[in-house]
CSV table of C-alpha atoms in Angstrom, one decimal:
chain,number,residue,atom,x,y,z
A,1,UNK,CA,0.2,0.0,0.0
A,2,UNK,CA,1.3,3.6,-1.0
A,3,UNK,CA,2.4,6.0,1.6
A,4,UNK,CA,-0.8,8.3,1.0
A,5,UNK,CA,-3.1,5.3,1.6
A,6,UNK,CA,-1.3,4.5,4.7
A,7,UNK,CA,-1.3,7.8,5.7
A,8,UNK,CA,-5.5,8.4,4.9
A,9,UNK,CA,-6.3,4.9,6.3
A,10,UNK,CA,-4.6,5.7,10.0
A,11,UNK,CA,-6.5,9.1,9.6
A,12,UNK,CA,-9.7,8.1,9.0
A,13,UNK,CA,-9.4,6.0,12.5
A,14,UNK,CA,-10.6,2.6,10.9
A,15,UNK,CA,-9.7,-0.8,12.3
A,16,UNK,CA,-7.0,-2.9,10.3
A,17,UNK,CA,-8.3,-5.7,8.6
A,18,UNK,CA,-7.1,-8.5,10.9
A,19,UNK,CA,-8.5,-11.5,9.1
A,20,UNK,CA,-9.8,-11.7,5.9
A,21,UNK,CA,-10.8,-15.2,4.7
A,22,UNK,CA,-8.2,-16.3,2.0
A,23,UNK,CA,-11.6,-16.9,-0.6
A,24,UNK,CA,-10.9,-13.5,-1.7
A,25,UNK,CA,-7.7,-14.5,-3.6
A,26,UNK,CA,-10.2,-16.8,-5.5
A,27,UNK,CA,-12.6,-14.3,-6.4
A,28,UNK,CA,-12.8,-14.0,-10.3
A,29,UNK,CA,-12.6,-10.7,-12.1
A,30,UNK,CA,-15.9,-10.7,-13.5
A,31,UNK,CA,-17.3,-11.3,-10.0
A,32,UNK,CA,-15.5,-8.7,-8.1
A,33,UNK,CA,-16.6,-5.9,-11.2
A,34,UNK,CA,-20.5,-7.3,-10.9
A,35,UNK,CA,-21.2,-8.2,-7.6
A,36,UNK,CA,-18.1,-6.9,-5.4
A,37,UNK,CA,-17.2,-3.3,-6.1
A,38,UNK,CA,-21.0,-1.8,-6.3
A,39,UNK,CA,-21.1,-3.0,-2.1
A,40,UNK,CA,-17.9,-1.1,-1.3
A,41,UNK,CA,-17.3,2.5,-0.9
A,42,UNK,CA,-13.5,3.7,-2.0
A,43,UNK,CA,-12.5,3.7,1.4
A,44,UNK,CA,-13.5,-0.4,1.7
A,45,UNK,CA,-11.5,-0.5,-1.9
A,46,UNK,CA,-8.1,1.1,-0.7
A,47,UNK,CA,-8.3,-0.7,2.4
A,48,UNK,CA,-8.8,-4.3,0.7
A,49,UNK,CA,-5.8,-3.4,-1.7
A,50,UNK,CA,-3.2,-4.0,1.3
A,51,UNK,CA,-5.1,-7.5,2.2
A,52,UNK,CA,-3.4,-9.7,-0.2
A,53,UNK,CA,-1.4,-9.5,-3.3
A,54,UNK,CA,-4.2,-11.5,-5.2
A,55,UNK,CA,-6.3,-8.6,-4.1
A,56,UNK,CA,-4.2,-6.0,-5.0
A,57,UNK,CA,-3.7,-7.3,-8.6
A,58,UNK,CA,-7.3,-7.4,-9.3
A,59,UNK,CA,-8.3,-3.8,-7.3
A,60,UNK,CA,-5.6,-1.8,-7.9
A,61,UNK,CA,-5.5,-0.8,-11.4
A,62,UNK,CA,-6.1,2.5,-13.6
A,63,UNK,CA,-8.9,0.8,-15.6
A,64,UNK,CA,-11.2,-0.1,-12.3
A,65,UNK,CA,-10.6,3.4,-10.6
A,66,UNK,CA,-11.2,5.0,-14.2
A,67,UNK,CA,-14.7,3.2,-14.1
A,68,UNK,CA,-15.1,4.1,-10.6
A,69,UNK,CA,-14.4,7.7,-10.9
A,70,UNK,CA,-16.8,7.9,-13.9
A,71,UNK,CA,-19.7,6.2,-12.7
A,72,UNK,CA,-19.7,7.6,-9.2
A,73,UNK,CA,-18.5,11.5,-10.0
A,74,UNK,CA,-19.1,11.7,-13.2
A,75,UNK,CA,-15.3,12.2,-14.3
A,76,UNK,CA,-14.6,11.8,-17.8
A,77,UNK,CA,-12.8,8.6,-19.0
A,78,UNK,CA,-10.3,10.6,-21.1
A,79,UNK,CA,-8.0,12.7,-18.6
A,80,UNK,CA,-4.4,12.5,-18.8
A,81,UNK,CA,-3.5,12.0,-15.5
A,82,UNK,CA,-3.9,8.7,-12.8
A,83,UNK,CA,-7.4,7.8,-11.9
A,84,UNK,CA,-6.1,5.9,-8.7
A,85,UNK,CA,-4.7,9.4,-7.6
A,86,UNK,CA,-8.2,11.2,-8.6
A,87,UNK,CA,-10.2,8.6,-7.0
A,88,UNK,CA,-7.9,9.1,-3.8
A,89,UNK,CA,-8.7,12.7,-3.9
A,90,UNK,CA,-12.4,12.6,-4.6
A,91,UNK,CA,-12.8,10.1,-1.5
A,92,UNK,CA,-11.1,12.5,0.8
A,93,UNK,CA,-12.8,15.7,-0.3
A,94,UNK,CA,-16.4,13.7,-0.3
A,95,UNK,CA,-15.6,12.5,3.2
A,96,UNK,CA,-14.4,15.7,4.5
A,97,UNK,CA,-17.4,17.3,2.9
A,98,UNK,CA,-20.0,15.1,4.5
A,99,UNK,CA,-19.0,16.5,8.4
A,100,UNK,CA,-22.1,17.9,10.2
A,101,UNK,CA,-22.2,21.3,10.0
A,102,UNK,CA,-23.7,21.7,13.7
A,103,UNK,CA,-25.0,25.4,14.3
A,104,UNK,CA,-23.5,25.2,18.0
A,105,UNK,CA,-20.0,26.3,16.9
A,106,UNK,CA,-18.9,26.4,20.6
A,107,UNK,CA,-20.3,23.3,21.6
A,108,UNK,CA,-19.0,21.0,18.3
A,109,UNK,CA,-16.1,20.2,20.1
A,110,UNK,CA,-17.2,16.7,20.5
A,111,UNK,CA,-16.6,16.6,16.7
A,112,UNK,CA,-13.9,19.0,16.6
A,113,UNK,CA,-10.9,18.8,18.9
A,114,UNK,CA,-11.2,22.4,20.1
A,115,UNK,CA,-12.9,24.7,22.3
A,116,UNK,CA,-11.7,27.7,19.7
A,117,UNK,CA,-14.9,29.0,17.9
A,118,UNK,CA,-12.6,29.9,14.9
A,119,UNK,CA,-11.0,26.5,14.7
A,120,UNK,CA,-14.2,25.1,14.3
A,121,UNK,CA,-15.0,27.5,11.5
A,122,UNK,CA,-11.9,26.4,9.9
A,123,UNK,CA,-12.9,22.6,9.3
A,124,UNK,CA,-16.8,23.6,8.0
A,125,UNK,CA,-15.2,26.3,5.8
A,126,UNK,CA,-13.1,23.4,4.2
A,127,UNK,CA,-16.3,21.2,3.9
A,128,UNK,CA,-18.2,24.0,2.3
A,129,UNK,CA,-14.8,24.3,0.0
A,130,UNK,CA,-14.8,20.6,-0.8
A,131,UNK,CA,-18.9,20.8,-1.7
A,132,UNK,CA,-18.2,23.3,-4.0
A,133,UNK,CA,-15.3,21.7,-5.7
A,134,UNK,CA,-17.3,18.3,-5.9
A,135,UNK,CA,-20.2,19.8,-7.3
A,136,UNK,CA,-18.8,21.6,-9.9
A,137,UNK,CA,-17.0,18.8,-11.0
A,138,UNK,CA,-20.1,16.7,-12.2
A,139,UNK,CA,-21.6,18.5,-15.0
A,140,UNK,CA,-23.4,15.8,-16.5
A,141,UNK,CA,-26.0,13.2,-14.6
A,142,UNK,CA,-24.6,9.8,-14.1
A,143,UNK,CA,-24.6,7.3,-17.0
A,144,UNK,CA,-27.0,4.6,-17.3
A,145,UNK,CA,-25.0,1.7,-19.5
A,146,UNK,CA,-26.0,-1.3,-18.8
A,147,UNK,CA,-23.5,-2.2,-16.4
A,148,UNK,CA,-24.1,-3.3,-12.2
A,149,UNK,CA,-21.4,-0.5,-11.2
A,150,UNK,CA,-23.3,1.9,-12.6
A,151,UNK,CA,-26.9,0.6,-11.2
A,152,UNK,CA,-25.3,-0.1,-7.8
A,153,UNK,CA,-23.7,3.4,-7.1
A,154,UNK,CA,-22.5,4.3,-3.1
A,155,UNK,CA,-23.1,7.1,-1.9
A,156,UNK,CA,-20.1,9.2,-3.2
A,157,UNK,CA,-21.9,11.0,-5.8
A,158,UNK,CA,-24.6,12.4,-3.9
A,159,UNK,CA,-23.2,16.1,-3.6
A,160,UNK,CA,-24.7,17.9,-6.8
A,161,UNK,CA,-25.3,21.2,-5.9
A,162,UNK,CA,-26.3,23.4,-8.5
A,163,UNK,CA,-28.2,26.0,-6.7
A,164,UNK,CA,-25.6,27.3,-4.6
A,165,UNK,CA,-25.2,31.1,-4.2
A,166,UNK,CA,-21.9,32.0,-3.8
A,167,UNK,CA,-20.0,35.6,-3.2
A,168,UNK,CA,-17.8,36.4,-6.2
A,169,UNK,CA,-14.8,36.3,-3.7
A,170,UNK,CA,-15.8,32.8,-2.5
A,171,UNK,CA,-16.3,31.4,-5.9
A,172,UNK,CA,-12.9,32.4,-7.2
A,173,UNK,CA,-11.4,30.9,-4.0
A,174,UNK,CA,-13.1,27.1,-4.7
A,175,UNK,CA,-12.8,27.6,-8.5
A,176,UNK,CA,-9.7,27.5,-10.5
A,177,UNK,CA,-9.3,30.4,-13.1
A,178,UNK,CA,-11.9,32.9,-12.3
A,179,UNK,CA,-12.1,36.5,-11.3
A,180,UNK,CA,-14.2,38.7,-9.8
A,181,UNK,CA,-14.3,41.2,-12.1
A,182,UNK,CA,-15.1,38.2,-15.0
A,183,UNK,CA,-18.2,37.3,-12.7
A,184,UNK,CA,-19.5,40.4,-12.6
A,185,UNK,CA,-19.1,40.9,-16.0
A,186,UNK,CA,-20.7,37.7,-17.5
A,187,UNK,CA,-22.6,36.2,-14.5
A,188,UNK,CA,-25.8,37.7,-13.3
A,189,UNK,CA,-25.6,38.2,-9.5
A,190,UNK,CA,-28.2,37.7,-6.9
A,191,UNK,CA,-30.1,41.4,-6.5
A,192,UNK,CA,-28.3,43.7,-4.1
A,193,UNK,CA,-26.6,40.5,-2.5
A,194,UNK,CA,-24.4,40.7,-5.2
A,195,UNK,CA,-23.9,36.8,-5.0
A,196,UNK,CA,-23.3,34.5,-8.4
A,197,UNK,CA,-25.0,31.0,-8.7
A,198,UNK,CA,-22.6,27.8,-8.5
A,199,UNK,CA,-24.2,27.0,-11.9
A,200,UNK,CA,-23.2,30.2,-13.9
A,201,UNK,CA,-19.8,30.0,-12.2
A,202,UNK,CA,-19.4,26.5,-13.5
A,203,UNK,CA,-20.5,27.4,-17.1
A,204,UNK,CA,-18.2,30.5,-17.4
A,205,UNK,CA,-15.2,28.3,-16.6
A,206,UNK,CA,-16.2,25.7,-18.9
A,207,UNK,CA,-16.9,28.2,-22.2
A,208,UNK,CA,-13.4,29.0,-21.1
A,209,UNK,CA,-11.5,26.1,-20.8
A,210,UNK,CA,-13.1,24.6,-24.3
A,211,UNK,CA,-13.7,21.0,-23.5
A,212,UNK,CA,-15.2,19.1,-20.3
A,213,UNK,CA,-11.8,17.2,-20.0
A,214,UNK,CA,-10.1,20.4,-19.7
A,215,UNK,CA,-12.9,21.8,-17.4
A,216,UNK,CA,-12.4,18.8,-14.6
A,217,UNK,CA,-8.5,18.8,-15.5
A,218,UNK,CA,-8.3,22.2,-14.0
A,219,UNK,CA,-10.8,21.6,-11.1
A,220,UNK,CA,-9.2,18.1,-10.2
A,221,UNK,CA,-5.7,20.5,-9.9
A,222,UNK,CA,-7.5,23.1,-7.6
A,223,UNK,CA,-8.5,20.0,-5.5
A,224,UNK,CA,-5.5,18.6,-5.4
A,225,UNK,CA,-3.7,21.2,-4.4
A,226,UNK,CA,-6.2,21.5,-1.5
A,227,UNK,CA,-6.0,17.9,-0.4
A,228,UNK,CA,-2.7,18.6,2.0
A,229,UNK,CA,-4.9,20.7,4.1
A,230,UNK,CA,-7.9,18.8,4.0
A,231,UNK,CA,-6.7,15.4,4.7
A,232,UNK,CA,-6.4,16.9,8.4
A,233,UNK,CA,-9.6,17.0,8.6
A,234,UNK,CA,-10.8,13.5,8.1
A,235,UNK,CA,-10.5,12.1,11.5
A,236,UNK,CA,-13.6,14.3,12.2
A,237,UNK,CA,-15.2,12.2,9.5
A,238,UNK,CA,-15.9,9.0,11.7
A,239,UNK,CA,-17.0,11.5,14.7
A,240,UNK,CA,-19.9,13.2,12.6
A,241,UNK,CA,-21.2,9.6,11.7
A,242,UNK,CA,-21.0,8.5,15.0
A,243,UNK,CA,-22.9,11.9,16.3
A,244,UNK,CA,-25.6,12.0,13.6
A,245,UNK,CA,-25.9,7.6,14.4
A,246,UNK,CA,-26.4,8.9,18.1
A,247,UNK,CA,-28.7,11.5,17.7
A,248,UNK,CA,-31.0,9.4,15.5
A,249,UNK,CA,-31.5,7.0,18.2
A,250,UNK,CA,-31.9,9.6,20.8
A,251,UNK,CA,-34.2,10.6,18.5
A,252,UNK,CA,-36.5,7.5,18.2
A,253,UNK,CA,-36.1,6.9,21.9
A,254,UNK,CA,-37.3,10.6,23.1
A,255,UNK,CA,-40.5,10.3,20.9
A,256,UNK,CA,-41.3,7.2,21.8
A,257,UNK,CA,-40.8,7.4,25.6
A,258,UNK,CA,-40.5,11.3,26.2
A,259,UNK,CA,-39.7,10.4,30.0
A,260,UNK,CA,-36.5,10.3,28.9
A,261,UNK,CA,-35.7,13.8,28.3
A,262,UNK,CA,-36.6,14.2,32.2
A,263,UNK,CA,-34.3,11.5,33.3
A,264,UNK,CA,-31.5,12.7,30.8
A,265,UNK,CA,-31.5,16.1,33.4
A,266,UNK,CA,-31.5,18.3,30.3
A,267,UNK,CA,-34.8,20.2,31.0
A,268,UNK,CA,-33.1,23.8,30.4
A,269,UNK,CA,-32.3,22.0,26.8
A,270,UNK,CA,-35.7,21.3,25.9
A,271,UNK,CA,-36.8,24.6,24.7
A,272,UNK,CA,-34.2,24.0,22.0
A,273,UNK,CA,-35.9,20.7,20.5
A,274,UNK,CA,-37.4,20.7,17.2
A,275,UNK,CA,-40.8,23.0,17.0
A,276,UNK,CA,-41.6,21.0,13.8
A,277,UNK,CA,-43.6,18.1,13.6
A,278,UNK,CA,-41.6,15.4,11.6
A,279,UNK,CA,-42.7,11.7,10.8
A,280,UNK,CA,-39.2,10.5,9.3
A,281,UNK,CA,-36.0,10.9,9.9
A,282,UNK,CA,-34.2,13.5,6.5
A,283,UNK,CA,-30.5,13.4,6.9
A,284,UNK,CA,-28.2,14.5,4.2
A,285,UNK,CA,-25.3,16.5,5.2
A,286,UNK,CA,-25.2,18.3,2.0
A,287,UNK,CA,-28.5,20.1,2.6
A,288,UNK,CA,-27.1,22.4,4.9
A,289,UNK,CA,-24.5,24.2,3.0
A,290,UNK,CA,-24.8,28.2,2.2
A,291,UNK,CA,-28.3,28.4,3.5
A,292,UNK,CA,-29.3,31.8,5.7
A,293,UNK,CA,-31.1,31.4,8.5
A,294,UNK,CA,-33.9,33.5,6.5
A,295,UNK,CA,-33.7,30.6,4.0
A,296,UNK,CA,-34.6,27.8,6.3
A,297,UNK,CA,-37.9,27.3,5.1
A,298,UNK,CA,-36.4,25.6,1.6
A,299,UNK,CA,-35.3,23.0,3.4
A,300,UNK,CA,-38.8,21.5,4.7
A,301,UNK,CA,-39.7,20.5,7.9
A,302,UNK,CA,-38.4,17.0,8.3
A,303,UNK,CA,-35.3,18.2,7.2
A,304,UNK,CA,-35.2,21.1,9.6
A,305,UNK,CA,-36.3,18.9,12.6
A,306,UNK,CA,-33.4,16.1,12.0
A,307,UNK,CA,-30.7,18.6,11.8
A,308,UNK,CA,-31.9,20.2,14.9
A,309,UNK,CA,-32.3,17.2,16.6
A,310,UNK,CA,-28.6,16.1,15.1
A,311,UNK,CA,-27.8,20.3,17.2
A,312,UNK,CA,-29.6,18.8,20.4
A,313,UNK,CA,-27.3,16.1,20.7
A,314,UNK,CA,-24.4,18.2,20.4
A,315,UNK,CA,-25.4,20.2,23.8
A,316,UNK,CA,-26.5,16.9,25.2
A,317,UNK,CA,-23.0,15.8,24.7
A,318,UNK,CA,-21.8,18.8,26.8
A,319,UNK,CA,-23.5,17.6,29.8
A,320,UNK,CA,-23.2,13.7,29.4
A,321,UNK,CA,-19.4,13.0,29.2
A,322,UNK,CA,-19.9,9.3,28.0
A,323,UNK,CA,-22.3,10.8,25.0
A,324,UNK,CA,-18.9,13.0,24.1
A,325,UNK,CA,-16.7,10.0,24.6
A,326,UNK,CA,-18.6,7.5,22.3
A,327,UNK,CA,-18.5,10.1,19.4
A,328,UNK,CA,-15.0,10.7,19.8
A,329,UNK,CA,-14.8,6.9,19.6
A,330,UNK,CA,-12.8,6.5,22.7
A,331,UNK,CA,-15.6,4.4,24.6
A,332,UNK,CA,-18.1,2.2,22.8
A,333,UNK,CA,-21.4,0.4,24.0
A,334,UNK,CA,-22.8,-2.8,22.3
A,335,UNK,CA,-26.0,-0.8,21.0
A,336,UNK,CA,-26.4,3.1,20.9
A,337,UNK,CA,-29.6,2.9,23.2
A,338,UNK,CA,-28.0,1.2,25.6
A,339,UNK,CA,-26.9,4.3,27.2
A,340,UNK,CA,-30.4,6.0,26.8
A,341,UNK,CA,-32.0,3.0,28.5
A,342,UNK,CA,-29.9,2.8,31.2
A,343,UNK,CA,-30.6,6.3,32.2
A,344,UNK,CA,-33.8,5.6,32.2
A,345,UNK,CA,-33.6,2.8,34.7
A,346,UNK,CA,-30.9,4.7,37.2
A,347,UNK,CA,-33.5,7.2,37.2
A,348,UNK,CA,-36.0,4.9,38.5
A,349,UNK,CA,-33.6,3.7,41.1
A,350,UNK,CA,-32.9,7.7,41.8
A,351,UNK,CA,-36.6,8.1,42.4
A,352,UNK,CA,-36.5,5.2,44.9
A,353,UNK,CA,-34.1,6.9,47.3
A,354,UNK,CA,-34.5,9.0,50.1
A,355,UNK,CA,-34.0,12.7,49.3
A,356,UNK,CA,-30.6,12.4,51.8
A,357,UNK,CA,-29.3,9.7,49.5
A,358,UNK,CA,-29.8,10.9,46.4
A,359,UNK,CA,-26.6,11.4,44.5
A,360,UNK,CA,-26.4,14.5,42.0
A,361,UNK,CA,-27.2,13.2,38.6
A,362,UNK,CA,-25.9,16.3,37.1
A,363,UNK,CA,-22.2,15.9,38.1
A,364,UNK,CA,-22.4,11.7,38.1
A,365,UNK,CA,-23.7,12.1,34.0
A,366,UNK,CA,-20.9,14.8,33.5
A,367,UNK,CA,-18.1,12.3,35.7
A,368,UNK,CA,-19.3,8.8,34.6
A,369,UNK,CA,-17.1,9.0,31.3
A,370,UNK,CA,-14.1,9.8,33.4
A,371,UNK,CA,-15.1,7.4,35.9
A,372,UNK,CA,-15.4,4.5,33.3
A,373,UNK,CA,-11.8,5.4,31.7
A,374,UNK,CA,-10.4,5.2,35.1
A,375,UNK,CA,-11.6,1.9,36.2
A,376,UNK,CA,-11.8,0.2,32.7
A,377,UNK,CA,-8.4,-2.3,32.3
A,378,UNK,CA,-6.0,-1.1,29.6
A,379,UNK,CA,-6.9,-4.5,27.7
A,380,UNK,CA,-10.5,-3.6,27.7
A,381,UNK,CA,-10.0,-0.2,26.5
A,382,UNK,CA,-11.8,-1.2,23.2
A,383,UNK,CA,-14.4,-3.2,25.0
A,384,UNK,CA,-18.1,-2.6,24.0
A,385,UNK,CA,-20.2,-1.7,27.1
A,386,UNK,CA,-23.6,-3.1,27.7
A,387,UNK,CA,-26.5,-1.5,29.4
A,388,UNK,CA,-26.4,-3.8,32.4
A,389,UNK,CA,-22.6,-2.5,32.6
A,390,UNK,CA,-23.5,1.1,32.1
A,391,UNK,CA,-26.5,0.9,34.9
A,392,UNK,CA,-23.6,-0.5,37.1
A,393,UNK,CA,-20.9,2.1,36.8
A,394,UNK,CA,-23.8,4.7,37.2
A,395,UNK,CA,-24.4,3.0,40.9
A,396,UNK,CA,-20.9,3.0,41.5
A,397,UNK,CA,-19.9,6.6,40.7
A,398,UNK,CA,-22.8,8.2,42.1
A,399,UNK,CA,-22.2,6.8,45.3
A,400,UNK,CA,-19.4,9.5,46.2
A,401,UNK,CA,-21.6,12.2,45.0
A,402,UNK,CA,-24.1,11.2,47.3
A,403,UNK,CA,-26.1,14.7,49.2
A,404,UNK,CA,-26.0,14.4,52.6
A,405,UNK,CA,-28.7,16.7,54.5
């Protein structure tokens, strides 16, 4: 595996493949292409390239990655460049562009390791940059040729946004070979805000390039220059995914059992819960880009409510240390709902105690994460905690915090 691939795999915080059945070595080429590849992300493919020499010979070829780039990202198959490198850069860019953009800047350090609001804004600014470049690359809709790998493309091809409105300075920063004077002269701006649409900016760039291939080459060159700075944000991708999964679990439980909100001791956060009634979870991280507060209605009630549930979970993680550690991947639970169920069961126990022997739940939930880290042996740092173990830890951690009257 190349050095860049090793660095990226480490950055993604992915577990190494400890055991892969040797049957992979005997898989035929046509089976790989028709049945296996459509189910794999680019991250999976790069990781599998390091399993055995036979698998690497099957996967790590320009032809395989040329078709992956064409079918998943609508990249021209006639570029004069390495498609393996293009795929690697597109994967990094797509991963970073999927980081959830929380509206709570200062509370987002359950995902971003910093209390500095400016550092968090840098992450989200990089996300915005990647989404514009990815959206600009895909000029044409996905092809529909009769091939399984095309019909079953994974989600790398999602960020296709042509209706974004950008300040001319931003468009010139994100896209190559554009100037503010050129945009002002040839692209219609948006009323008094003087913003230009992404579609208009890319159309102008395409006209100047003269061909689809030259157009994509210039954007890919721009993307490649941005990759060294972008890859440093990749570790936050898995955290963002865990945050969204946790929020989805929390939303489902909270709607089915409203008592959960009281058990979590988050009464002060309840007013910030979604006001929109939604019947389904609707999440796409690309929906929230460049949307002003006054334009929020464009997203729809389901999407707005889902976003608010995630942002609420960000706030909740600041009060419940175990949730923050789960998002960061430092502690694991066997099932996401186990923590919430354990909290409700502990609440029943807490209610049964006399007032003089009740521990402070606020302190308990704030300290539970560090308590578990101090009590778990190093050999069990990767252990998945069960509901019973979480409940027992709450009981033990709560004993020193008993309030005496």
